[in-house]
Coordinates of N, CA and C in Angstrom, one line a residue:
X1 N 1.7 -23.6 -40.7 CA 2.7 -22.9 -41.5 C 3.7 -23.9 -42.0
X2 N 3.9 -24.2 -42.9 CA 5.4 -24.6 -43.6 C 6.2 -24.2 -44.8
X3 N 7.4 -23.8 -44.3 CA 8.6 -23.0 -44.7 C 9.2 -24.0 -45.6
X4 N 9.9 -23.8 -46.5 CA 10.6 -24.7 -47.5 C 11.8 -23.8 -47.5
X5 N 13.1 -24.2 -47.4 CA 13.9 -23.2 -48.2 C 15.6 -23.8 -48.7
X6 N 15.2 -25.3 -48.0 CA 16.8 -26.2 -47.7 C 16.1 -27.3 -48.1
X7 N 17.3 -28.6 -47.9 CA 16.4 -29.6 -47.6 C 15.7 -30.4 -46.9
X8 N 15.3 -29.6 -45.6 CA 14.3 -29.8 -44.5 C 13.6 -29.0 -45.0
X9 N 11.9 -29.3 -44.4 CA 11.1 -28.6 -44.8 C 10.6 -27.8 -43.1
X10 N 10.4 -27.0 -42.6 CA 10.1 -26.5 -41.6 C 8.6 -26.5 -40.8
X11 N 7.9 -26.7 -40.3 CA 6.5 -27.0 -40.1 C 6.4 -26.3 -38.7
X12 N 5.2 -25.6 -38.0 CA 4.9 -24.8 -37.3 C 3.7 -25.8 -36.5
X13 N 3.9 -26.3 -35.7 CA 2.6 -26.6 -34.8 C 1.7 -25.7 -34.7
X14 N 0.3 -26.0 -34.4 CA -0.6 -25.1 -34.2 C -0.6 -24.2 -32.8
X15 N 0.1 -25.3 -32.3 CA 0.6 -24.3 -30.9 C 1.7 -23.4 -31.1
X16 N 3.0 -24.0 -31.7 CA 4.1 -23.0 -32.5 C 3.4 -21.1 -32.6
X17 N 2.5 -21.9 -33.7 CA 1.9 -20.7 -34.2 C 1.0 -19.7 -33.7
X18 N 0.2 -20.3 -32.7 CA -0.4 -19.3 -31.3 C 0.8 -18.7 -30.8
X19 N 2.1 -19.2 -30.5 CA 2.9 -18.7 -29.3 C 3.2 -17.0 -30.4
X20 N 3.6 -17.7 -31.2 CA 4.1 -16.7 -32.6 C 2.8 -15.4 -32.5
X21 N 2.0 -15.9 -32.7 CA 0.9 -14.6 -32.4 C 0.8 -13.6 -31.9
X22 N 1.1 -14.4 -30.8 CA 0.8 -14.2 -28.8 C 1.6 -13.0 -29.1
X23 N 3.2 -14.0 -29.2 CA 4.3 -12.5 -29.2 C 3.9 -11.3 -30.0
X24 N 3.8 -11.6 -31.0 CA 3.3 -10.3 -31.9 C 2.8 -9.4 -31.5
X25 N 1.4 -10.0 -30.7 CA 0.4 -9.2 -30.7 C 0.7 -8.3 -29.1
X26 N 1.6 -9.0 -27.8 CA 1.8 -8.4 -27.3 C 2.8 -7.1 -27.3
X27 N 4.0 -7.8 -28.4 CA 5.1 -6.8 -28.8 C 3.7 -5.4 -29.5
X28 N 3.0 -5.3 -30.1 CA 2.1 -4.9 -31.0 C 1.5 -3.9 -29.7
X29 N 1.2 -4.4 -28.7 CA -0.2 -3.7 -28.0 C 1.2 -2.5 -26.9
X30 N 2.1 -3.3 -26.6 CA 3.3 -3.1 -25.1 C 3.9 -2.0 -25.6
X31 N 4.2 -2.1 -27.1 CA 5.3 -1.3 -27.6 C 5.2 -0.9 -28.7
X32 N 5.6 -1.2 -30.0 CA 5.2 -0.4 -31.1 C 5.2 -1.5 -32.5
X33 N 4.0 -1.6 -33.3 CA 4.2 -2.1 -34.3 C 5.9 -2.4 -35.4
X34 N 5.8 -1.5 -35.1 CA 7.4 -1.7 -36.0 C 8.2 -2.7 -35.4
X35 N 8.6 -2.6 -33.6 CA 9.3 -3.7 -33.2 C 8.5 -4.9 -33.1
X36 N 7.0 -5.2 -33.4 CA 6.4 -6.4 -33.4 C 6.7 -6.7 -34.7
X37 N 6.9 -6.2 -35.3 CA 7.5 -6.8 -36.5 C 8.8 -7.3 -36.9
X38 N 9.5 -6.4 -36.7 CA 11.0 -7.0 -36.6 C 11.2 -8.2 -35.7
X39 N 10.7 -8.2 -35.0 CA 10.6 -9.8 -34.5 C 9.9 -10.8 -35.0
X40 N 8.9 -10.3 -35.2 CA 8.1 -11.8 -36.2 C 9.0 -11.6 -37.4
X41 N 10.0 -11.1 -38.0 CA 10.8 -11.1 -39.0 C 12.1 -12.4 -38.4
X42 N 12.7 -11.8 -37.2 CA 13.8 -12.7 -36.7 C 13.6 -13.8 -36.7
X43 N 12.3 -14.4 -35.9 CA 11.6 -15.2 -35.6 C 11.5 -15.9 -36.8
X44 N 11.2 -15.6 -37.3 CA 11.0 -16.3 -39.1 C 12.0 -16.6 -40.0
X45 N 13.2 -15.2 -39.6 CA 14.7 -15.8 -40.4 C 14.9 -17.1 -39.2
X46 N 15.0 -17.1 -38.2 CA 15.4 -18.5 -37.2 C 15.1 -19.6 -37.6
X47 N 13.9 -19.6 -37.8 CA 12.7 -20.8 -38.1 C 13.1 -21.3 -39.4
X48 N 13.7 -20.3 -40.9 CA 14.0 -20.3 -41.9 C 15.3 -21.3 -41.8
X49 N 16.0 -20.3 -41.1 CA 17.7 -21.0 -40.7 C 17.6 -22.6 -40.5
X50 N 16.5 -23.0 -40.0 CA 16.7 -24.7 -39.6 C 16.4 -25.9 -41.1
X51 N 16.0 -24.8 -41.9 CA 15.8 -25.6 -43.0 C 17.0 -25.9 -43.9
X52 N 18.0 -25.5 -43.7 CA 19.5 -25.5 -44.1 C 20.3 -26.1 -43.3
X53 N 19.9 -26.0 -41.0 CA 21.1 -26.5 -39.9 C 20.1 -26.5 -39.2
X54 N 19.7 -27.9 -39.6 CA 18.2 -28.1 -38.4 C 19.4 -28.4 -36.5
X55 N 20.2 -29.0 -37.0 CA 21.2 -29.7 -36.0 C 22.5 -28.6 -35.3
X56 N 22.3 -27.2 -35.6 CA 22.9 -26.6 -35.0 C 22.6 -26.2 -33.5
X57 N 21.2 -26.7 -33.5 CA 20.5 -26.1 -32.4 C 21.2 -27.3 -31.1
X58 N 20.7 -26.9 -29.7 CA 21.3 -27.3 -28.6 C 20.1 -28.2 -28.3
X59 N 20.5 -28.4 -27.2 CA 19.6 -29.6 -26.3 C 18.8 -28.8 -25.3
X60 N 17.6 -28.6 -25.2 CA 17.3 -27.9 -23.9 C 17.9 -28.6 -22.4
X61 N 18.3 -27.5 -22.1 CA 18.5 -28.2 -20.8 C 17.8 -28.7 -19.6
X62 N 16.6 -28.3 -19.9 CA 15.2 -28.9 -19.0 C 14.9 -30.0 -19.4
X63 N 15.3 -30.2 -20.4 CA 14.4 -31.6 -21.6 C 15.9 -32.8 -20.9
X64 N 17.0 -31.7 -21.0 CA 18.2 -33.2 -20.9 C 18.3 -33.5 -18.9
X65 N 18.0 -32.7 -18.6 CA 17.7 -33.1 -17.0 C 16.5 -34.3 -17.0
X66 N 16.1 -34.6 -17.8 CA 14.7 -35.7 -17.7 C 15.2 -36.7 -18.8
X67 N 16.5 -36.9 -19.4 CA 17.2 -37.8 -19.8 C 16.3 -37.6 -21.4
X68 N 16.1 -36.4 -21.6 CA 15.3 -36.6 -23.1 C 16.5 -36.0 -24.2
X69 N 16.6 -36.1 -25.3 CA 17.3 -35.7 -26.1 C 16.5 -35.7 -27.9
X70 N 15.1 -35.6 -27.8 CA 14.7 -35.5 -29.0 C 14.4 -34.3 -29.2
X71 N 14.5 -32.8 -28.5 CA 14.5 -31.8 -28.9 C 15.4 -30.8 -28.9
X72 N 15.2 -30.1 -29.7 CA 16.8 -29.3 -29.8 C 16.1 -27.6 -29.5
X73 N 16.9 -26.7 -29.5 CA 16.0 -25.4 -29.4 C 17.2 -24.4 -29.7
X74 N 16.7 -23.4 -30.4 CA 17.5 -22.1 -31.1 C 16.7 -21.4 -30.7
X75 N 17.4 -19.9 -30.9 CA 16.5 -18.6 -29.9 C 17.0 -17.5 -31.3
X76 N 16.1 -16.4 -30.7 CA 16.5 -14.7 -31.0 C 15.8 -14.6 -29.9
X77 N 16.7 -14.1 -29.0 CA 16.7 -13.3 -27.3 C 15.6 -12.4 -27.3
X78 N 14.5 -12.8 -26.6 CA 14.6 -13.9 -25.4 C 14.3 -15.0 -26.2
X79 N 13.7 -15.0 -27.0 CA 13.0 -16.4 -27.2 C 13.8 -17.7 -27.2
X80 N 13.0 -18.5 -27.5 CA 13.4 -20.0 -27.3 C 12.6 -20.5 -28.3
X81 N 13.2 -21.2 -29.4 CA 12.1 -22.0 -30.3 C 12.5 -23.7 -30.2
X82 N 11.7 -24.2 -30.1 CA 12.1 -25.8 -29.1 C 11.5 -26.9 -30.1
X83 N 12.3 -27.3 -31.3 CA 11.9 -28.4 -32.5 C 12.5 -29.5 -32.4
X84 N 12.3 -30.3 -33.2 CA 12.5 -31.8 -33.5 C 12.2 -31.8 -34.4
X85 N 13.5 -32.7 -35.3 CA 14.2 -33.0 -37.0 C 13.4 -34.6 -36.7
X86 N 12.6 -34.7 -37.7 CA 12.2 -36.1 -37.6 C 12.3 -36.6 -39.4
X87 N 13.3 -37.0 -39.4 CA 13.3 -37.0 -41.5 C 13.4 -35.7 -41.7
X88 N 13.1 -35.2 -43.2 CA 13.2 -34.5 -43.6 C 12.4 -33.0 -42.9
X89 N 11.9 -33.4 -41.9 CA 10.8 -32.3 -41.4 C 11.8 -31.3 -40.1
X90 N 11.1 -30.4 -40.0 CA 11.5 -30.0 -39.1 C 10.1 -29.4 -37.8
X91 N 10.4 -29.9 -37.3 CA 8.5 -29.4 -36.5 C 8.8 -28.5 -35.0
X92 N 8.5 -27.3 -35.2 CA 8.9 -25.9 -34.1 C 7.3 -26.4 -33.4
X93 N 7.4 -26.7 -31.8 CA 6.6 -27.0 -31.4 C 6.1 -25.9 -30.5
X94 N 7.4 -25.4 -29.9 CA 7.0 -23.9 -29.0 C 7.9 -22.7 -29.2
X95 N 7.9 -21.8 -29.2 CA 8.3 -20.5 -29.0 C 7.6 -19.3 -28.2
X96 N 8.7 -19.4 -26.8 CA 8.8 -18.9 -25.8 C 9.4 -17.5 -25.4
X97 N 9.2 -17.1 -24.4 CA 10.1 -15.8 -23.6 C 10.8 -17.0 -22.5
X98 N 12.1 -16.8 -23.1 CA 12.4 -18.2 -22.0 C 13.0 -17.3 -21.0
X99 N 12.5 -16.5 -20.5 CA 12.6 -15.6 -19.3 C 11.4 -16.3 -18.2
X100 N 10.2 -17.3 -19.2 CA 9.0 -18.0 -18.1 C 9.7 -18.9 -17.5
X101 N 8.8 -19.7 -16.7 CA 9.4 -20.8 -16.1 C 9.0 -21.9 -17.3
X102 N 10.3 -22.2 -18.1 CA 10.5 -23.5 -19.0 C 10.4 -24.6 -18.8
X103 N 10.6 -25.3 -17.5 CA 10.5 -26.6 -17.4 C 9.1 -27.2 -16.9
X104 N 8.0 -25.9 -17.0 CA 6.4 -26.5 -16.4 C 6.0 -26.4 -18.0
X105 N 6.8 -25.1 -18.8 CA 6.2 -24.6 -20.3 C 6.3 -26.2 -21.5
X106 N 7.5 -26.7 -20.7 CA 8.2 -27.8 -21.7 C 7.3 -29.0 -21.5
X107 N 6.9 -29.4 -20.1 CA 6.2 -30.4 -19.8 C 4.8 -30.8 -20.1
X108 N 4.4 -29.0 -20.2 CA 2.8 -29.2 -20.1 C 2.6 -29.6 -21.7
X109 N 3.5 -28.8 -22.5 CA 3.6 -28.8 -24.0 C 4.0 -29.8 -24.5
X110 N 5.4 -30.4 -24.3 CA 5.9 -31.5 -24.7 C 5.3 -33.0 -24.2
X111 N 5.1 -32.8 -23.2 CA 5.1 -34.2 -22.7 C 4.2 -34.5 -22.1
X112 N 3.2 -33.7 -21.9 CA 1.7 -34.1 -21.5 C 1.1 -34.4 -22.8
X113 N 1.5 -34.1 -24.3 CA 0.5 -34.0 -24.9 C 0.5 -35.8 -25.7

């Protein structure tokens, strides 16, 4: 997936884009269409938002305990969306329930790969 709407361009990993699913489809099965929607809505104004204030987002703080600083992460509660501004791009590598345990989710994702 890639969002245009600023002058960053916004890009979705292919894992981004499973996690984005995932949620849907569990919000979809747990509770009710309507609220799986409105979240893949939020989810998507958020992701939108970085293409305007890629840099408003914070430092995870799992990533800065391991002295990293190339990822930043913005949320709609619970989530967590965990990108890196590289040029003009913007690349959303996971989106989480950061209610899991994040610093095994960050490692396996980010830094094993």
């Amino acid at each position: 997936m890639s969002r245009t709407g600023g002058p960053y361009t916004v890009l979705l990993t292919e894992g981004a884009g499973r996690d984005l699913a995932s949620i849907y489809d569990y919000i979809a099965e747990s509770d009710s269409l309507a609220n799986a929607n409105h979240v893949l809505d939020r989810l998507l104004e958020v992701a939108d938002s970085l293409s305007q204030f890629p840099d408003c987002g914070r430092y995870p703080k799992e990533l800065i305990a391991l002295g990293i600083r190339e990822y930043r992460q913005t949320s709609f509660k619970p989530y967590r969306m965990i990108y890196r501004v590289i040029g003009t791009k913007v690349i959303i590598y996971l989106i989480a329930d950061g209610r899991r345990d994040m610093q095994s989710l960050l490692t396996r994702r980010l830094l094993d790969a």
